[in-house]
Short mmCIF file of C-alpha atoms in Angstrom, two decimals:
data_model
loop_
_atom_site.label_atom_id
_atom_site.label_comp_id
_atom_site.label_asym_id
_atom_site.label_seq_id
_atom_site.Cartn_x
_atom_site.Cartn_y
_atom_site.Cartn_z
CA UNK D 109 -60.68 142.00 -86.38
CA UNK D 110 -63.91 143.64 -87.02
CA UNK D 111 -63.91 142.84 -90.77
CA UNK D 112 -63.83 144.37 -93.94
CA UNK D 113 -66.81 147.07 -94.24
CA UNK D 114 -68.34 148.69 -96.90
CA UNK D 115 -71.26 151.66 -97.37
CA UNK D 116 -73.62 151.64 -98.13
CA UNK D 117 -74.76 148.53 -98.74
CA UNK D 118 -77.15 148.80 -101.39
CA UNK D 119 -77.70 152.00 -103.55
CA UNK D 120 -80.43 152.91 -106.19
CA UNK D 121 -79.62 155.69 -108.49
CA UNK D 122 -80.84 157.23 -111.71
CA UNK D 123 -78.66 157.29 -114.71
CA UNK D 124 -76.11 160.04 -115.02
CA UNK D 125 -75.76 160.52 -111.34
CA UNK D 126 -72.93 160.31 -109.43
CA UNK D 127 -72.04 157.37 -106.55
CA UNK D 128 -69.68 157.06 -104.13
CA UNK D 129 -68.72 153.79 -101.86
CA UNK D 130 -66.74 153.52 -99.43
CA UNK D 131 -64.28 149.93 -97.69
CA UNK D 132 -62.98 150.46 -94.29
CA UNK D 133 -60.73 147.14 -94.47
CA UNK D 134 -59.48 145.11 -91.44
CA UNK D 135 -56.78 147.19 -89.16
CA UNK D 136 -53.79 147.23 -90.63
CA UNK D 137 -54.04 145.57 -93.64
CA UNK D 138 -52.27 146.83 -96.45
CA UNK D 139 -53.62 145.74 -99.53
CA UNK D 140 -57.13 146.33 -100.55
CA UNK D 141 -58.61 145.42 -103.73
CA UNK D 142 -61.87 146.36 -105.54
CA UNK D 143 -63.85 144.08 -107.78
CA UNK D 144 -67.16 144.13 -109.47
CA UNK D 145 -69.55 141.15 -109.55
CA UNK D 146 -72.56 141.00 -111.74
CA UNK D 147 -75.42 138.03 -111.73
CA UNK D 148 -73.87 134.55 -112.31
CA UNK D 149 -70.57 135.79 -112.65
CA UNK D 150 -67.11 135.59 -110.61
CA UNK D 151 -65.82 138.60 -108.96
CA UNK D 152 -63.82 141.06 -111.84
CA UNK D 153 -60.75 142.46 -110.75
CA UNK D 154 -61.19 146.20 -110.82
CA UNK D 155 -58.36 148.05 -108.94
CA UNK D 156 -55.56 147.68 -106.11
CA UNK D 157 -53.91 149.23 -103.68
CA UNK D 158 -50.51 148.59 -101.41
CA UNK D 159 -51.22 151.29 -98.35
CA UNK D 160 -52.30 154.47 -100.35
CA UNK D 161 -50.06 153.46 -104.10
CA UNK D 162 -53.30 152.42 -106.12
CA UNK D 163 -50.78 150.00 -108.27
CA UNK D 164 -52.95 148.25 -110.59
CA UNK D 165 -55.85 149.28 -112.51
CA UNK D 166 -58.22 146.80 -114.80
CA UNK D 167 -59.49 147.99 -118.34
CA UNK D 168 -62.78 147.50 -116.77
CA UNK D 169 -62.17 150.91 -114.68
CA UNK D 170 -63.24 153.42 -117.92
CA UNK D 171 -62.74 157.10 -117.35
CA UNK D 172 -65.69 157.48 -114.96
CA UNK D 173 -64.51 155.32 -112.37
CA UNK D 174 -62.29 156.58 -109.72
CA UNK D 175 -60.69 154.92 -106.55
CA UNK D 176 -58.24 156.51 -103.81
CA UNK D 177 -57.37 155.25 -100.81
CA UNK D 178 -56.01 158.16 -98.82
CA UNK D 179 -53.75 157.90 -95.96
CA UNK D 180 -53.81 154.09 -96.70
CA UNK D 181 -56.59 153.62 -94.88
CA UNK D 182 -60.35 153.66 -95.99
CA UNK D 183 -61.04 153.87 -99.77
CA UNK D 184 -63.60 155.35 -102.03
CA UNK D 185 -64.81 154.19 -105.34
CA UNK D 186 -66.65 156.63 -107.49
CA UNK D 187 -68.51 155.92 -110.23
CA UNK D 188 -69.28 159.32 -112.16
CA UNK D 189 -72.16 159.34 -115.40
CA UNK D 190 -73.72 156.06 -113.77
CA UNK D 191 -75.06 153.66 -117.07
CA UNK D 192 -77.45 151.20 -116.39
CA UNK D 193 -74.35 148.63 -117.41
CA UNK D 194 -72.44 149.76 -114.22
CA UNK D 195 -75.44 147.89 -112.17
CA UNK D 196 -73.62 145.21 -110.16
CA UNK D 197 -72.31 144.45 -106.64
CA UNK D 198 -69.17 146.04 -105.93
CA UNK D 199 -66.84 144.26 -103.61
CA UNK D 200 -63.63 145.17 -101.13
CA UNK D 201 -61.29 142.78 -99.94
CA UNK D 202 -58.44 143.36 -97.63
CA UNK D 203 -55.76 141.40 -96.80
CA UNK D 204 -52.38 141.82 -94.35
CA UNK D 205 -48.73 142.48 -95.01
CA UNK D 206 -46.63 142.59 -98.08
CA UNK D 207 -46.27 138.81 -98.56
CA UNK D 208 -48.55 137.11 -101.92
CA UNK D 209 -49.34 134.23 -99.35
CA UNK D 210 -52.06 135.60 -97.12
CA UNK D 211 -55.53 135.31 -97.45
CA UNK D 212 -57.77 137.77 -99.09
CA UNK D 213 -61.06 138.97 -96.67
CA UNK D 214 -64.20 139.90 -98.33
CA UNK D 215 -66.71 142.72 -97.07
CA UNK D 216 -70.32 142.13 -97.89
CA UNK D 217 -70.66 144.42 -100.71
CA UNK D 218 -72.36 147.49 -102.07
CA UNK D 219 -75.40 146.53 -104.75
CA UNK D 220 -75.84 149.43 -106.88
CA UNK D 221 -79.22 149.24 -108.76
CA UNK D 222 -78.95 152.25 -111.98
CA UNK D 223 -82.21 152.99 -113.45
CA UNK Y 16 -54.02 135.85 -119.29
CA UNK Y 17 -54.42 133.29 -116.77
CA UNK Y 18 -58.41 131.48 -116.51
CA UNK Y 19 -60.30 129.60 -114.28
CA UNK Y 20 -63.39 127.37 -115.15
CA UNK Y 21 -65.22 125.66 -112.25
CA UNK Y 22 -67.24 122.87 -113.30
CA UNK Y 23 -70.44 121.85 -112.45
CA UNK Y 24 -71.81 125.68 -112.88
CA UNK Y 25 -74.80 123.79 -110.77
CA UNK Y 26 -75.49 120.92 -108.34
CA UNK Y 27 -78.04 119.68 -106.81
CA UNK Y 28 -77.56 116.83 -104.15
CA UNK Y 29 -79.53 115.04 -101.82
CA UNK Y 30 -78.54 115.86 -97.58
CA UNK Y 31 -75.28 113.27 -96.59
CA UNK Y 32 -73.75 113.07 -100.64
CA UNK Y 33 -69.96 113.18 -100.34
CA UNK Y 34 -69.54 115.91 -103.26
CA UNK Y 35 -66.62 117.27 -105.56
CA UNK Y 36 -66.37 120.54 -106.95
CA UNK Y 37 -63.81 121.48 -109.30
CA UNK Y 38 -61.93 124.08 -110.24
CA UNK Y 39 -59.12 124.15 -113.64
CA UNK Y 40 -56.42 127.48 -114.21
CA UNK Y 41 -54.39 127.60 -117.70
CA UNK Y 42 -51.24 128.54 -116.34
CA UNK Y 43 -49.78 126.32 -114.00
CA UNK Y 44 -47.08 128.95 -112.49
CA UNK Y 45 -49.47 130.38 -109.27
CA UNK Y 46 -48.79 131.62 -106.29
CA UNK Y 47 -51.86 130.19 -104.36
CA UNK Y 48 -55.57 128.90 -105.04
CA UNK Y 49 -58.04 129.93 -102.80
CA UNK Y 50 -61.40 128.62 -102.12
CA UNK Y 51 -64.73 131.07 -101.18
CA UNK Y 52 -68.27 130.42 -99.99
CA UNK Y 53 -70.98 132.88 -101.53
CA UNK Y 54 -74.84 132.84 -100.15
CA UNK Y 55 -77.21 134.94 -102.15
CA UNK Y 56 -76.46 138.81 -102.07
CA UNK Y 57 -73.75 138.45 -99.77
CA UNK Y 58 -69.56 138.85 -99.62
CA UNK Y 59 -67.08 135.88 -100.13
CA UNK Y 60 -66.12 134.01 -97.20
CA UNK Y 61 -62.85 132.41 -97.66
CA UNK Y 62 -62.84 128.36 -96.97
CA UNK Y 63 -59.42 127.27 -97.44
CA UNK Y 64 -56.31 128.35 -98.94
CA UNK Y 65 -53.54 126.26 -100.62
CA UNK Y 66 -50.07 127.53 -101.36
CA UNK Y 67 -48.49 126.50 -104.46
CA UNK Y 68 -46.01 124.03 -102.56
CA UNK Y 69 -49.40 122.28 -101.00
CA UNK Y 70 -51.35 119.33 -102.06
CA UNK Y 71 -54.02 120.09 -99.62
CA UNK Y 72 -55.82 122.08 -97.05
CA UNK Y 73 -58.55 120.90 -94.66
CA UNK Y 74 -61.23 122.29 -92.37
CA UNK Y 75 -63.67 120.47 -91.23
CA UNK Y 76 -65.83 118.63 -93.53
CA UNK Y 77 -63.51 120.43 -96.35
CA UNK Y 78 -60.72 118.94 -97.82
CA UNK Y 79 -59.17 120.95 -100.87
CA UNK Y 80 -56.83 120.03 -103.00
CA UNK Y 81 -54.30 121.05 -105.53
CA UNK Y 82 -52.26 119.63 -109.04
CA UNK Y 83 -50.40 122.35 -109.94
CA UNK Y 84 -48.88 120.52 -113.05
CA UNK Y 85 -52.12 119.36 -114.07
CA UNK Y 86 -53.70 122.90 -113.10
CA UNK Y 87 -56.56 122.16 -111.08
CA UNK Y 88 -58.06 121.96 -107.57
CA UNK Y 89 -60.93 120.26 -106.20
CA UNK Y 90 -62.82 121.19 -103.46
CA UNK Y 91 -64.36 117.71 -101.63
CA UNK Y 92 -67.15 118.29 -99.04
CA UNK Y 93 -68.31 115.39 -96.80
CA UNK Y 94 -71.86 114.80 -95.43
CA UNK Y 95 -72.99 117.54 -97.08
CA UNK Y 96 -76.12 119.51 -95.13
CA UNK Y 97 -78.77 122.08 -96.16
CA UNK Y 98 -76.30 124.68 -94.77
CA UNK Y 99 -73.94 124.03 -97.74
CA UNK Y 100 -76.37 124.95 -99.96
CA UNK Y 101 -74.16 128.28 -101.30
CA UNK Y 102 -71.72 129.19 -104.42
CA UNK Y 103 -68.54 128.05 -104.08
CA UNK Y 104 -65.35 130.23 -106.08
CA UNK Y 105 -62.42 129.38 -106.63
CA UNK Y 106 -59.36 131.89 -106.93
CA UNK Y 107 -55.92 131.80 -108.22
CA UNK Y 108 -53.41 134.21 -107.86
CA UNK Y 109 -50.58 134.02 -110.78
CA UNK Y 110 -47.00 133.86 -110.21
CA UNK Y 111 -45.38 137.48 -110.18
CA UNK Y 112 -49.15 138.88 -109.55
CA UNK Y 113 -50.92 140.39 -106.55
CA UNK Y 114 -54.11 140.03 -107.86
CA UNK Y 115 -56.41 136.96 -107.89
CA UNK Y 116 -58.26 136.01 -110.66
CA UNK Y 117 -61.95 134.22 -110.13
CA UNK Y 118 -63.84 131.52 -111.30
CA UNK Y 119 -67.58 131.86 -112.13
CA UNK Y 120 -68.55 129.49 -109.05
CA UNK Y 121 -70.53 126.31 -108.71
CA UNK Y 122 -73.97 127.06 -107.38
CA UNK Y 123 -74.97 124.26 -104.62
CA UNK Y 124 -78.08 123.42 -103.08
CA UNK Y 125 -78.16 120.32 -101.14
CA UNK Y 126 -81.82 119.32 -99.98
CA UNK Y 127 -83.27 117.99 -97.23
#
């Protein structure tokens, strides 16, 4: 397993732009989640996928965020209008087959600085 | 809504303390509890996990552990080293849920 990756890794914008990341999770797995981590905080659940069925979605993911996973491989999070609030590290995990038992893998993030 | 507190938010120890960390949920009825390593800027490693029909998990100089009834976990780390030094999350995923829900981590430095 190669890991879960994510691009880029850290991303400066100005407000009202447009950004786009993207998780390549490990082979075959699944289930991929995104969450959103700010200074001092835990990790806040943002969205989910089961292979390309995004099945869950958090209130946290307002109108100008946006998440596919096509294929049910890779996904994309968009974040559309950028605010300086959306400034935070946003995470993918990955994690295999359709039981609740396995473990969840963590990439290394994408920081996204919005000034 | 299911919620996890970890408690100390901070801890500072002295290279060889044995140290607990601990972790409490609201709602007893979970699936699993899963324990994560953080180091500044970086992902979430995962440490150990612990199904709900476990008492404990160990690896290494790690030993977790759970009360479901009671709704907490610890997380016990022997001989502790520099290396440690990290935040440590806890995560619990709710009965009927695929999705974990986080703690706000214990931030760890243990020095030399």
């Amino acid at each position: 397993d190669t890991g879960v990756s994510q691009d880029p890794r850290h991303k400066i914008t100005k407000r009202g732009q447009n950004v786009t990341f993207r998780c390549d999770p490990i082979s075959e797995h699944n289930r991929l989640y995104w969450y959103r981590q700010t200074l001092g905080q835990g990790p806040e659940f943002l969205t989910y996928f089961q292979n390309e069925a995004q099945l869950e979605k958090s209130r946290l993911l307002s109108d100008r965020f946006s998440a596919e996973r096509p294929k049910g491989s890779f996904s994309t999070l968009e974040i559309q209008r950028t605010e300086q609030g959306d400034s935070a590290m946003y995470l993918c995990a990955s994690s295999p087959g359709s039981q609740r038992r396995n473990t969840i893998y963590f990439g290394e993030g994408s920081w996204l600085t919005v000034v | 809504k299911q919620e996890v507190t970890q408690i100390p938010a901070a801890l500072s120890v002295p290279e060889g303390e044995n140290l607990v960390l601990n972790c409490s949920f609201t709602d007893s009825a979970i699936y699993n509890l899963q324990w994560f390593r953080q180091d500044p800027g970086k992902g979430l490693t995962s440490l150990l996990l612990i199904q709900s029909s476990q008492r404990e998990q160990t690896s290494g100089r790690l030993n977790a552990s759970l009360d479901k009834s009671s709704g907490r976990s610890t997380l016990y780390i022997a001989a502790s080293q520099p290396g440690d030094s990290a935040t440590y999350l806890c995560a619990v995923l709710p009965g009927g849920s695929y999705i974990p829900t986080f703690g706000r981590g214990t931030s760890l430095i243990v020095h030399p």
